[in-house]
Short mmCIF file of C-alpha atoms and ligand atoms in Angstrom, two decimals:
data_model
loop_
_atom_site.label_atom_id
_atom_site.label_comp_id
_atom_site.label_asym_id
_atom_site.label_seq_id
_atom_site.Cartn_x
_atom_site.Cartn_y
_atom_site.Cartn_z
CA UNK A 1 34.84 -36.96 -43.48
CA UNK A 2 31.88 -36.86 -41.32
CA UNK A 3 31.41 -35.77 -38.00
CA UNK A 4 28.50 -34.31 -35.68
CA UNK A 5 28.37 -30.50 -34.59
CA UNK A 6 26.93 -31.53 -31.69
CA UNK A 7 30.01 -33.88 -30.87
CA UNK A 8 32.74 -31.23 -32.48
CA UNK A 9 34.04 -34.52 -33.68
CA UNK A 10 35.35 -33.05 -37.05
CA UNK A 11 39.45 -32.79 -35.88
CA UNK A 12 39.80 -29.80 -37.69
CA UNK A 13 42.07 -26.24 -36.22
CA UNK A 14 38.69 -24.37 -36.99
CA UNK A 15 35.19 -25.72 -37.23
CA UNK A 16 34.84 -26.01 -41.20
CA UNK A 17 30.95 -24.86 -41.17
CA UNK A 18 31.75 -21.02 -42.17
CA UNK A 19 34.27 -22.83 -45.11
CA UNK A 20 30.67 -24.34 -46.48
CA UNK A 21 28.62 -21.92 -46.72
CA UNK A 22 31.22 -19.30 -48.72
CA UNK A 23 31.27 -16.65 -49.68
CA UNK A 24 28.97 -14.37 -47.35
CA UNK A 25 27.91 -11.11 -48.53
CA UNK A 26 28.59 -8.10 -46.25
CA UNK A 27 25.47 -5.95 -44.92
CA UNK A 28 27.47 -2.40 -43.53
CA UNK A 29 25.19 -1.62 -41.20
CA UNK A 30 24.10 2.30 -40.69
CA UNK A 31 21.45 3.00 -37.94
CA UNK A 32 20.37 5.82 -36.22
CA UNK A 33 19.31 5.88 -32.28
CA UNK A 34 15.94 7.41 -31.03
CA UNK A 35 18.12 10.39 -29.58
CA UNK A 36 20.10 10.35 -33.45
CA UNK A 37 23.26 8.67 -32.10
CA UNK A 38 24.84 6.59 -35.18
CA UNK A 39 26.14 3.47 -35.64
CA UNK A 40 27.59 1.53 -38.37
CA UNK A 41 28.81 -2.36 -38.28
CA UNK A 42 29.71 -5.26 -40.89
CA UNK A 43 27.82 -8.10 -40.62
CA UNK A 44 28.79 -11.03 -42.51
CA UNK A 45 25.33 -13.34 -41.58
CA UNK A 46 23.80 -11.59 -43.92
CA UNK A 47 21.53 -11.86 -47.18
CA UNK A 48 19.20 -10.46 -49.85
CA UNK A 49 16.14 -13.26 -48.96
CA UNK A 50 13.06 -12.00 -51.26
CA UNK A 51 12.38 -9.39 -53.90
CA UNK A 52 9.26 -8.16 -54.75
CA UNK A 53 9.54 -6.36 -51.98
CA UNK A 54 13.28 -6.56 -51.87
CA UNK A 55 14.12 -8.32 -48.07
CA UNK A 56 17.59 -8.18 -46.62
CA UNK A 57 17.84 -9.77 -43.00
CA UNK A 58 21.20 -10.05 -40.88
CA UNK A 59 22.04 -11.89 -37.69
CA UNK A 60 23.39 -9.95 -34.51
CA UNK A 61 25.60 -12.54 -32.08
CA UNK A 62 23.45 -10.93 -29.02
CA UNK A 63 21.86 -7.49 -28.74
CA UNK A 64 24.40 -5.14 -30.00
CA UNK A 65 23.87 -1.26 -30.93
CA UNK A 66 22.63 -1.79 -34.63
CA UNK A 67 19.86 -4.39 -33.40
CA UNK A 68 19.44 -2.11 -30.65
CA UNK A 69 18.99 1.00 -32.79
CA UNK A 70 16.61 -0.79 -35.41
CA UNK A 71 14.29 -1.31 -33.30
CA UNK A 72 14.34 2.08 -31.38
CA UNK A 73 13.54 3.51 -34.76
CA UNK A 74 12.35 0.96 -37.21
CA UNK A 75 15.16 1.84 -39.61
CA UNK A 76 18.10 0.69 -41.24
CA UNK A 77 20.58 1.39 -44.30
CA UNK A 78 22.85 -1.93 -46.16
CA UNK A 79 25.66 -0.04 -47.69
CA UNK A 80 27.99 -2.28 -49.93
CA UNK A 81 31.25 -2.82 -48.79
CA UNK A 82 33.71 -2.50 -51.54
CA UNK A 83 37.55 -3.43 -51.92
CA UNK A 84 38.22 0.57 -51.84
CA UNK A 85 37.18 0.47 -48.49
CA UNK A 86 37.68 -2.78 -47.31
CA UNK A 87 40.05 -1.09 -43.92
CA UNK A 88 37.24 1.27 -43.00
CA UNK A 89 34.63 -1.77 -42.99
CA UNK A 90 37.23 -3.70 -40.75
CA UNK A 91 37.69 -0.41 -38.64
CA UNK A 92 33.95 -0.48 -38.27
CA UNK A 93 33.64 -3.61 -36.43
CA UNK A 94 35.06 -2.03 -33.37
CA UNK A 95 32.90 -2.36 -30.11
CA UNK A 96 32.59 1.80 -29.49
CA UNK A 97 30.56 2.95 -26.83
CA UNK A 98 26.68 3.54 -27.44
CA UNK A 99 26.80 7.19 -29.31
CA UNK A 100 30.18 6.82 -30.72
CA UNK A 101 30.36 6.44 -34.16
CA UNK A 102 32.08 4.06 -36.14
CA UNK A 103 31.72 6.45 -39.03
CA UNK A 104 33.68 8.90 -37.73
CA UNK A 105 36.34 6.68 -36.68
CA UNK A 106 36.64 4.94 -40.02
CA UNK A 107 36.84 8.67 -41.51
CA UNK A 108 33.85 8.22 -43.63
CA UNK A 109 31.43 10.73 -44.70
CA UNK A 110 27.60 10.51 -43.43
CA UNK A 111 25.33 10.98 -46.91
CA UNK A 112 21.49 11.77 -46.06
CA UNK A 113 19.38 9.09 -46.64
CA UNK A 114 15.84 9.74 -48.81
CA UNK A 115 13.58 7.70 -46.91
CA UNK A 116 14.98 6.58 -43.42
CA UNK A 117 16.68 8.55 -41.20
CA UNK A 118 20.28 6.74 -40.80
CA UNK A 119 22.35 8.06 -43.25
CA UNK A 120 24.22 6.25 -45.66
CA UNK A 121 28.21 5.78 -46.15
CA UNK A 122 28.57 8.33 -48.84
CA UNK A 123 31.81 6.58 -50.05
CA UNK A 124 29.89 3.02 -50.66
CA UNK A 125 28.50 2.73 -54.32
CA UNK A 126 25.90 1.17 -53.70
CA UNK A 127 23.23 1.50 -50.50
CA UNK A 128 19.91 -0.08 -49.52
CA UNK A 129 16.96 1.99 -47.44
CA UNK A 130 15.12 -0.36 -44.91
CA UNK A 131 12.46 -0.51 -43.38
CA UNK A 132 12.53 -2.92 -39.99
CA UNK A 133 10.05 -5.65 -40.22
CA UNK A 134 10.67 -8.06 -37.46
CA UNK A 135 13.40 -9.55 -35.19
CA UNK A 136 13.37 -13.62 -34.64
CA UNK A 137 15.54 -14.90 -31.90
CA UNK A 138 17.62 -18.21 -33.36
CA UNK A 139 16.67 -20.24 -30.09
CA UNK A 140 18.66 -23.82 -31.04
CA UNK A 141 17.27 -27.17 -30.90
CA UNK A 142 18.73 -27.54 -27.42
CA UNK A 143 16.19 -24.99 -26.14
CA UNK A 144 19.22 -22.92 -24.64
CA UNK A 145 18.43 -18.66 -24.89
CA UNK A 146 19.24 -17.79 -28.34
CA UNK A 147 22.32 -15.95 -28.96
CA UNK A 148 21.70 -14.69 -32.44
CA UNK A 149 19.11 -12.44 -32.99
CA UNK A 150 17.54 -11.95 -36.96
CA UNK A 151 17.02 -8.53 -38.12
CA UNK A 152 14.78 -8.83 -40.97
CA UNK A 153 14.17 -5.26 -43.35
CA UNK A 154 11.85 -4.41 -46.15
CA UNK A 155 14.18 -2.25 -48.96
CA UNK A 156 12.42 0.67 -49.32
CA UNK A 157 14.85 2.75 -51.67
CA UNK A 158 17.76 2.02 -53.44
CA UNK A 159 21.03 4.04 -53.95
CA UNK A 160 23.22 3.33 -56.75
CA UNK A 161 26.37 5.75 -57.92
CA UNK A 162 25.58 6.59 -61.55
CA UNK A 163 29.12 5.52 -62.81
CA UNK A 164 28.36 1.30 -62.02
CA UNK A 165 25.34 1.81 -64.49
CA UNK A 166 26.37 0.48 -67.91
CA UNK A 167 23.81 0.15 -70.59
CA UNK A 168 21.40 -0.15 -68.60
CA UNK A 169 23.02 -2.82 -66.07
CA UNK A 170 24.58 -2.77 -62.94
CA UNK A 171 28.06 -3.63 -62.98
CA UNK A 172 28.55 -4.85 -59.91
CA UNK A 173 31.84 -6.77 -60.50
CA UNK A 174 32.86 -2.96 -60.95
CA UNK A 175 31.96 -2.15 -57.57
CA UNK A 176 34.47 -4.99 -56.10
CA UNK A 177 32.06 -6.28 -53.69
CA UNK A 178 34.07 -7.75 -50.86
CA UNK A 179 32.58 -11.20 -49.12
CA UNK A 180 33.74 -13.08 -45.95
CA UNK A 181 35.24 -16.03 -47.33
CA UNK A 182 35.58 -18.36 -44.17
CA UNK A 183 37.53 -19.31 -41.75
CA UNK A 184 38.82 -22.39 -42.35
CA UNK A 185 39.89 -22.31 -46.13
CA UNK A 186 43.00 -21.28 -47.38
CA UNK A 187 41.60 -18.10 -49.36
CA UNK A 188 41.98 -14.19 -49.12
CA UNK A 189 40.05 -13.13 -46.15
CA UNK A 190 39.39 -9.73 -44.43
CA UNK A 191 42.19 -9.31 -41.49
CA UNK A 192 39.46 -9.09 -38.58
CA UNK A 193 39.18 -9.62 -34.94
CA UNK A 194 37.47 -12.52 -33.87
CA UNK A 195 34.05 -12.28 -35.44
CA UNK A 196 31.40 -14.15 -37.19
C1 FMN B 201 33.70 -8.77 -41.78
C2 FMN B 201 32.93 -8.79 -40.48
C3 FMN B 201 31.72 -9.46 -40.39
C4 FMN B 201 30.99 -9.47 -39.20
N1 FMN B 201 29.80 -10.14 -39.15
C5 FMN B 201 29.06 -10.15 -38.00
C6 FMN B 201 27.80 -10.82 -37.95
O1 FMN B 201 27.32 -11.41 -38.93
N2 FMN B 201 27.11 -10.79 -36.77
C7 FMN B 201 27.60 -10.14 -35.66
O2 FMN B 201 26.94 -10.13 -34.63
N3 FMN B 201 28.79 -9.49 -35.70
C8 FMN B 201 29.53 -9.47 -36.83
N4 FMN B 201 30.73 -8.81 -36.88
C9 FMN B 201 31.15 -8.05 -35.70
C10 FMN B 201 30.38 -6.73 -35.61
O3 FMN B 201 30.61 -5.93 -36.76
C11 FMN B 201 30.84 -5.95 -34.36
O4 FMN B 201 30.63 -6.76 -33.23
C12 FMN B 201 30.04 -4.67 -34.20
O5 FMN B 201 30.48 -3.73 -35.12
C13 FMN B 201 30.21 -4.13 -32.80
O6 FMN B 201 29.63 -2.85 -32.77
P1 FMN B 201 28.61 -2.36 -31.62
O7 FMN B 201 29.02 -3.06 -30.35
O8 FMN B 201 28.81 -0.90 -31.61
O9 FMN B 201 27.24 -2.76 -32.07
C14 FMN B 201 31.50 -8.80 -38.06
C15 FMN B 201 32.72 -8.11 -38.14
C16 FMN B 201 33.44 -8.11 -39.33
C17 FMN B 201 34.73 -7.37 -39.41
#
């Protein structure tokens, strides 16, 4: 088949872009407010895009707290979101009031970060310090306002629980990584509300 995004031509339930570009890694966003009000949010548009320095960068459908919060304070924590805790990164997603924390709601514990000042989801195995380094608005071809926003971070310390190190490697496949899968393929998929 072919069609044209611009046309929507593609006679499909769901558009099939997010089934193309599968898996997605999930950043778990922790950030901290210049007052020290926390918030923490999945974000499925989201990638590791350099190393040497280690870059992660995530896109933000409009201006929400974590975006918000980054650049209040210039800081940011990826925690990995596992299949342990694959509820409390779903319970995260809710839209809480500014100050409210999704942490607490989700019932996870708030571990001190080394470098930055958000603190990291003690329960994740794995956890990545940023530093913010710029935000690009996605303005389209169309020239419309942009409505995705991306957060680029330098990783400036890395967290990693002692038990996924084996001989000398990270097992990651250990950790049980979840990814969004799409949302128009027939896989397993997270049970969210409507989000990217
Ligand atoms: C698995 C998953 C992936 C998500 N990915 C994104 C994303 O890439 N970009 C985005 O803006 N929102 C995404 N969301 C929705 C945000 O997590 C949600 O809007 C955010 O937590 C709202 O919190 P806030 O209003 O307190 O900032 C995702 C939600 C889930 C459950």
């Amino acid at each position: 088949m072919f069609y044209e995004v611009a046309k929507r031509d593609h006679g499909l339930p769901h558009d099939p872009f997010k089934a193309l570009v599968a898996p997605r890694p999930i950043g778990w966003i922790s950030t901290a407010s210049a007052k020290g009000e926390i918030n923490l949010s999945p974000y499925s548009f989201f990638n590791a895009v350099s190393d040497q320095p280690p870059m992660v960068a995530f896109a933000s459908q409009g201006r929400k707290d974590a975006l918000t919060f980054i650049e209040e304070t210039g800081e940011f924590v990826c925690n990995l979101a596992t299949f342990e805790l694959r509820d409390a990164v779903n319970e995260t997603s809710a839209p809480l009031a500014r100050g409210e924390s999704e942490m607490t709601l989700a019932g996870l514990t708030p571990a001190p970060s080394r470098l930055v000042k958000p603190p990291r989801v003690a329960e994740a195995p794995a956890a990545l310090e940023c530093r913010h380094l710029q935000t690009v608005p996605l303005t389209p071809l169309s020239g419309a306002e942009a409505r995705y926003f991306l957060v680029v971070g330098e990783v400036v310390a890395i967290h990693i629980d002692e038990r996924f190190i084996v001989e000398g490697l990270v097992d990651t496949a250990a950790m049980r990584p979840i990814t969004r899968a799409a949302t128009a393929t027939i896989s397993w998929r997270l049970p969210t509300r409507a989000s990217p």
